[in-house]
Tab-separated table of C-alpha atoms in Angstrom:
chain	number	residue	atom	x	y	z
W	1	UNK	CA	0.000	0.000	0.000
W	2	UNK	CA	3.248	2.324	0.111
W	3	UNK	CA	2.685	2.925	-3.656
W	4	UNK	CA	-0.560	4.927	-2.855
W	5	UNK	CA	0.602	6.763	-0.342
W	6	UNK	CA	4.076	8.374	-2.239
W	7	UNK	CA	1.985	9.042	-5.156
W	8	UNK	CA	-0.196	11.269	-2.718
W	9	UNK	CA	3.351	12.667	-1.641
W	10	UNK	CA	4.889	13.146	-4.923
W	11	UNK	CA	2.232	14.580	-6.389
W	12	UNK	CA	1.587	17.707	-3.781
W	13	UNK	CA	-1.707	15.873	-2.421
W	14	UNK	CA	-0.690	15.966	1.539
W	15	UNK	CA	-4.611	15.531	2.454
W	16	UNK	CA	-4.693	12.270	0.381
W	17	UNK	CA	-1.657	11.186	1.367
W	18	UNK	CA	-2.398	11.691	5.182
W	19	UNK	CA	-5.890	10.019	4.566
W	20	UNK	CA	-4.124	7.069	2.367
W	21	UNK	CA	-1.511	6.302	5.357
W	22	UNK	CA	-4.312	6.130	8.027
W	23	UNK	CA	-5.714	3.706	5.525
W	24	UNK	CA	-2.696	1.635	5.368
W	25	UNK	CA	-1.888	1.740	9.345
W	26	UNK	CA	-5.138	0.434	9.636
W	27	UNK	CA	-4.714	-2.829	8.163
W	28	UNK	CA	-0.892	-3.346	8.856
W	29	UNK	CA	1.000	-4.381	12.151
W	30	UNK	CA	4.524	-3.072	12.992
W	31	UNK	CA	5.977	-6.167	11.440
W	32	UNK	CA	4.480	-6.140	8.151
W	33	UNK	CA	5.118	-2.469	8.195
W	34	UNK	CA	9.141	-2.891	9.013
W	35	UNK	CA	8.596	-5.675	6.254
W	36	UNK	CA	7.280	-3.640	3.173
W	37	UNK	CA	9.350	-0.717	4.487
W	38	UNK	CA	12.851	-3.050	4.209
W	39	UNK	CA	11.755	-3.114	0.563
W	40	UNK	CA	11.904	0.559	-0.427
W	41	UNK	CA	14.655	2.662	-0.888
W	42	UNK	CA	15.972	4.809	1.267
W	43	UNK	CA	14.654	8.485	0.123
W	44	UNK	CA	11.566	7.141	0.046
W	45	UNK	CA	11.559	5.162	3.337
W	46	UNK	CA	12.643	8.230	4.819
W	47	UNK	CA	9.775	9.989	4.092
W	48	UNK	CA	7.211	7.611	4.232
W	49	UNK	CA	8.118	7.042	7.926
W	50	UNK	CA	7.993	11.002	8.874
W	51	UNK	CA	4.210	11.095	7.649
W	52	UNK	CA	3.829	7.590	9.284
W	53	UNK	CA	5.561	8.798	12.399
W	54	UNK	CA	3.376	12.233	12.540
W	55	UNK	CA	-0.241	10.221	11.519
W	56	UNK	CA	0.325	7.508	14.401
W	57	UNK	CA	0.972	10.375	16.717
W	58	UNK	CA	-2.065	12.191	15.962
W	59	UNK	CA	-4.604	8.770	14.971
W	60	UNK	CA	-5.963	6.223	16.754
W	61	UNK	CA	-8.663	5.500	18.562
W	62	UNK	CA	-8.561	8.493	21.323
W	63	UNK	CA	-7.281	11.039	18.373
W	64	UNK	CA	-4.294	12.721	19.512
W	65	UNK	CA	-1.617	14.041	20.042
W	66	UNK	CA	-0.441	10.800	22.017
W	67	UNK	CA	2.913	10.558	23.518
W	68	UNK	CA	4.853	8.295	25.827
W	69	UNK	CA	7.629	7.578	28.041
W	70	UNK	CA	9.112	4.531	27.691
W	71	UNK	CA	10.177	3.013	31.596
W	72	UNK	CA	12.473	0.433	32.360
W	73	UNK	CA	11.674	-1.007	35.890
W	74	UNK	CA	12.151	-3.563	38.589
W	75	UNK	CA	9.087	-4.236	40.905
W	76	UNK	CA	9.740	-6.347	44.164
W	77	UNK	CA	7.468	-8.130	46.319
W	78	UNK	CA	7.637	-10.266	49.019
W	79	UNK	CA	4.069	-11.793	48.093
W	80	UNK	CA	2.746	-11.269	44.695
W	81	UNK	CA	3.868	-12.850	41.569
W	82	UNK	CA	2.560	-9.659	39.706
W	83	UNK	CA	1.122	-6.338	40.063
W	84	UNK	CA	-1.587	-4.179	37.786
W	85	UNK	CA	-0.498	-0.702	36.943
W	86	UNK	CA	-3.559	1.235	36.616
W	87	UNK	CA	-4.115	4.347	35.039
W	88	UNK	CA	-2.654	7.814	36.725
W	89	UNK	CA	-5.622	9.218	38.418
W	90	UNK	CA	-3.825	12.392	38.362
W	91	UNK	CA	-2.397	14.150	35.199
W	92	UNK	CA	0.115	16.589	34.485
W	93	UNK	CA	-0.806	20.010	33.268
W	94	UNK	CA	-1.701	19.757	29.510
W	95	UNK	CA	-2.727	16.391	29.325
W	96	UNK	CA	-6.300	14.868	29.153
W	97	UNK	CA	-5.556	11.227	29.598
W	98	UNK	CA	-3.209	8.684	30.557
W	99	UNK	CA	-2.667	4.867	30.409
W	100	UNK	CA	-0.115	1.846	30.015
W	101	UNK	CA	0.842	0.251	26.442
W	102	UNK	CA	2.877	-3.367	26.565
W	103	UNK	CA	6.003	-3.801	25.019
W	104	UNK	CA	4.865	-6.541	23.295
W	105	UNK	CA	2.305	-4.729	20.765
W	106	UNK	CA	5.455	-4.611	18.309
W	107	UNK	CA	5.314	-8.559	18.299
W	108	UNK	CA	1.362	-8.339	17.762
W	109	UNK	CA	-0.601	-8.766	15.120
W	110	UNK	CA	-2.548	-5.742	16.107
W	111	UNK	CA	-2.850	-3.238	13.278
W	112	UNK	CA	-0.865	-0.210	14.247
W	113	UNK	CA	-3.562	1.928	13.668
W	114	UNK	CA	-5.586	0.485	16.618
W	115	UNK	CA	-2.820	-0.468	18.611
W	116	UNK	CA	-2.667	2.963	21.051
W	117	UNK	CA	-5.112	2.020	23.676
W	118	UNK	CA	-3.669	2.598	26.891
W	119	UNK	CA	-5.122	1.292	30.150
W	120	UNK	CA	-3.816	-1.418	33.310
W	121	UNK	CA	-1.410	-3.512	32.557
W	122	UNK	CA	-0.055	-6.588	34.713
W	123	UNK	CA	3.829	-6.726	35.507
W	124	UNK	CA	5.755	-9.648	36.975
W	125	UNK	CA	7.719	-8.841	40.024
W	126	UNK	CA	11.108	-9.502	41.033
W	127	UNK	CA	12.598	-9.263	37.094
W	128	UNK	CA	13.153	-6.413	34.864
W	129	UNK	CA	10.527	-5.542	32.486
W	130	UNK	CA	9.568	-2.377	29.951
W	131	UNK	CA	6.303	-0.726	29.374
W	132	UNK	CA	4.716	2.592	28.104
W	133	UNK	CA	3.111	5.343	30.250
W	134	UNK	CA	0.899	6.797	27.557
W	135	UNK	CA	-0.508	10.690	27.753
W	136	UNK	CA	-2.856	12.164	25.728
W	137	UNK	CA	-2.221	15.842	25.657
W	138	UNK	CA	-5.118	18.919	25.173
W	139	UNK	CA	-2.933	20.060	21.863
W	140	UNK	CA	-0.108	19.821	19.714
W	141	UNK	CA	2.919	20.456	22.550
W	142	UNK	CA	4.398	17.264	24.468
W	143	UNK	CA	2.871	17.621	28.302
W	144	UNK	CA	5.293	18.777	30.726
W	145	UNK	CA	6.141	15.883	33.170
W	146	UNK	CA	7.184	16.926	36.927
W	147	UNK	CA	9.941	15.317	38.274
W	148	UNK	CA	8.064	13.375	40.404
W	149	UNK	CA	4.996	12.410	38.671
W	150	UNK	CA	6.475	9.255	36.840
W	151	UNK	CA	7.668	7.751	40.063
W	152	UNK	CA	4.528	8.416	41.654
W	153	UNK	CA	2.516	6.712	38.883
W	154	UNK	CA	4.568	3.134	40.036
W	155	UNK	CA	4.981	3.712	43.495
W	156	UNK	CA	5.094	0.585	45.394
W	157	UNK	CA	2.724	-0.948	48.211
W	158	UNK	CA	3.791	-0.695	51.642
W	159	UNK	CA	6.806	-3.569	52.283
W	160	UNK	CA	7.643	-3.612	48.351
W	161	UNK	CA	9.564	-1.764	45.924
W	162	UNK	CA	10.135	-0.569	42.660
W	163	UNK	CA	13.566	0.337	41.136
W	164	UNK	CA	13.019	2.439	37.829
W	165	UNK	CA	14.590	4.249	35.075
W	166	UNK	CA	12.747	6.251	32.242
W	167	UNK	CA	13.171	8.033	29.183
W	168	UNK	CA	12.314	11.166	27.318
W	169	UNK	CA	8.977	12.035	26.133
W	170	UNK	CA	8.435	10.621	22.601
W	171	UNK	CA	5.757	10.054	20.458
W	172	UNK	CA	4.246	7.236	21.567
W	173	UNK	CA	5.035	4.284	18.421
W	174	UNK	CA	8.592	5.998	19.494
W	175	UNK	CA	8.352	5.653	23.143
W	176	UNK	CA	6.938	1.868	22.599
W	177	UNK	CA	10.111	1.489	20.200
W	178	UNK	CA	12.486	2.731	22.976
W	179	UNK	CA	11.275	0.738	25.965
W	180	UNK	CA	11.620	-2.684	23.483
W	181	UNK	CA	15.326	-1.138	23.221
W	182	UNK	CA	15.747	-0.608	26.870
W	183	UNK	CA	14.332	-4.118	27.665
W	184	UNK	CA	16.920	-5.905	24.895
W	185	UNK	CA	19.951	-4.375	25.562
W	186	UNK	CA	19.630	-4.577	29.662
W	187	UNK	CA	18.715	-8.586	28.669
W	188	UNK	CA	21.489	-8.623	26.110
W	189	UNK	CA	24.191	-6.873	28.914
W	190	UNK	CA	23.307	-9.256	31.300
W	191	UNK	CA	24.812	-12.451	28.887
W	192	UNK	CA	28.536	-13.946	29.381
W	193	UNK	CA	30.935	-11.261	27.007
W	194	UNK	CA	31.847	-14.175	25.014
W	195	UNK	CA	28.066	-14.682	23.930
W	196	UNK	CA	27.457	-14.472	19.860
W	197	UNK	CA	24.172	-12.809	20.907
W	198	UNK	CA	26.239	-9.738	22.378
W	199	UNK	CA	26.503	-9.004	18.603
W	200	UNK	CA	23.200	-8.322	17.857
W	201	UNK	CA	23.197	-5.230	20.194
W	202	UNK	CA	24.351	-3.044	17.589
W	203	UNK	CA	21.599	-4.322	14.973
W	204	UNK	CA	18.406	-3.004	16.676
W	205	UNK	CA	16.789	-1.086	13.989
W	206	UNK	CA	13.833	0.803	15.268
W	207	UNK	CA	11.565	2.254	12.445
W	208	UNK	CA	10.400	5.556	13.959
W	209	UNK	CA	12.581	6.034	16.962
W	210	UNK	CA	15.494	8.945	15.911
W	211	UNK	CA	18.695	8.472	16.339
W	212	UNK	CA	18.969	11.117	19.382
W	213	UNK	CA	16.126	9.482	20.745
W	214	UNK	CA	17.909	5.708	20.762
W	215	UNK	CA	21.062	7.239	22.015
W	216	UNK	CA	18.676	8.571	25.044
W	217	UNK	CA	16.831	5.238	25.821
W	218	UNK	CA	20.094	3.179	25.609
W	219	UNK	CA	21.564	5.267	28.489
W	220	UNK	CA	19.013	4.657	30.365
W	221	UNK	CA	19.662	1.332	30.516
W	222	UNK	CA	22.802	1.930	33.049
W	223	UNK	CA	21.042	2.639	35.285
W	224	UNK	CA	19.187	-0.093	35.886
W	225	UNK	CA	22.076	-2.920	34.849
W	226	UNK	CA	23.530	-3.448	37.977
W	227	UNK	CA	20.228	-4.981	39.071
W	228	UNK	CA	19.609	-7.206	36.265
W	229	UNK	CA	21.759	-10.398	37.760
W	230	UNK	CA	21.393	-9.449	41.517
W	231	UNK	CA	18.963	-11.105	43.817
W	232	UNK	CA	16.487	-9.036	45.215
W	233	UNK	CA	16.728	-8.154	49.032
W	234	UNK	CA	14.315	-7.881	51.577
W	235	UNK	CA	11.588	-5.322	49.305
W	236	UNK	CA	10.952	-2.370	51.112
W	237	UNK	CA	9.307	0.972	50.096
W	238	UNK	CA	11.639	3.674	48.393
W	239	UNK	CA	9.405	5.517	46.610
W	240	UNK	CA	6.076	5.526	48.737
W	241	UNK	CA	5.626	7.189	51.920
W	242	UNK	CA	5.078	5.127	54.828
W	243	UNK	CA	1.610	3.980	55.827
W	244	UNK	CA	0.911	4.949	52.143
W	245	UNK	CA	-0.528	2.325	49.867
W	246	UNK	CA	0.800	2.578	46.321
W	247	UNK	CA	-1.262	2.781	43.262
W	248	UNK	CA	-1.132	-0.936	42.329
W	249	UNK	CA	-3.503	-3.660	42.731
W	250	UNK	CA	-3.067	-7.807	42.274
């Protein structure tokens, strides 16, 4: 369907072309999409993604603009296997909603086009894992996040904890990009140095995700390293105050 939409682009018709992307996100999933896109050349790659990129941040169900920061975390517990993050009941300035996306929508079958529904998600505890915090904002600017706010949107229950490292803002096919980067290269530093998979660190080729951006999200992921082969210790709350329940629920 690529065809369609750089004739649109080609020809001056940026309506069409807009309307004949939202068309072809709707019936495509990430890996078809990184399939047909392998196929083109680069020029026109190139600009296929930045309408791609800017339609997926503005579509979807809930409209837009929808971005996301991607978070790289560790959740302890002394008694539950998992926890649901809900929804941030309260939202930063500029932003009219806010939910969790799964890493693992780039493995789905889900049309992209669909795929930005953000609500609860469940989390195992006592391993590293990557997920989404999703914000719809009121218009076109990112939201601005306090320093606080994404470390009160996991904060543990009382007698657990929660070790966690974000990144920027990002459009949110972006964000979801970055947190699968986080998540691979924290699993792929964890392996002996003589591992053959080591090599495939440097062959992570997001579609949308800049190259800033990727530079960004694989800092982040020293932050959190040192945690990835040690054993969790008796959980207790950093983040919560005490007598404070946290946001999560089993």
């Amino acid at each position: 369907m690529h065809r369609r939409v750089s004739a649109d682009l080609k020809s001056g018709q940026y309506w069409d072309a807009i309307d004949s992307a939202r068309s072809w996100l709707e019936c495509t999933s990430y890996g078809q999409l990184a399939r047909e896109l392998a196929r083109i050349d680069d020029d026109e790659r190139a600009s296929l993604i930045a309408l791609l990129r800017d339609v997926l941040l503005m579509g979807g169900p809930l409209g837009g603009p929808l971005w996301g920061a991607p978070l790289l975390f560790r959740y302890d517990s002394p008694t539950r296997d998992e926890v649901v993050f809900m929804p941030p009941k309260r939202l930063p300035a500029g932003s009219v909603l806010a939910g969790w996306l799964p890493v693992y929508l780039l493995d789905s079958e889900e049309p992209l086009g669909f795929a930005c529904k953000p609500a609860s998600i469940a989390v195992p505890t006592g391993t590293l894992s990557a997920a989404v915090l999703v914000l719809q904002s009121s218009d076109t600017e990112a939201p601005e996040l306090a320093d606080d706010w994404l470390a009160t949107s996991v904060s543990p229950a009382d007698d657990e904890r929660v070790m966690l490292s974000a990144g920027p803002l990002l459009p949110w096919i972006e964000a979801l990009e970055a947190a699968q980067l986080m998540l691979d290269e924290i699993a792929i530093a964890a392996l002996p140095e003589n591992s053959p998979r080591r090599e495939s660190a440097g062959q992570i080729s997001p579609l949308f995700l800049s190259p800033n951006a990727q530079a960004l999200a694989s800092a982040r992921v020293l932050h959190l390293s040192r945690f990835a082969a040690a054993p969790a210790k008796k959980p207790r709350s950093d983040l919560a105050d005490p007598g404070k329940r946290g946001r999560q629920e089993s």
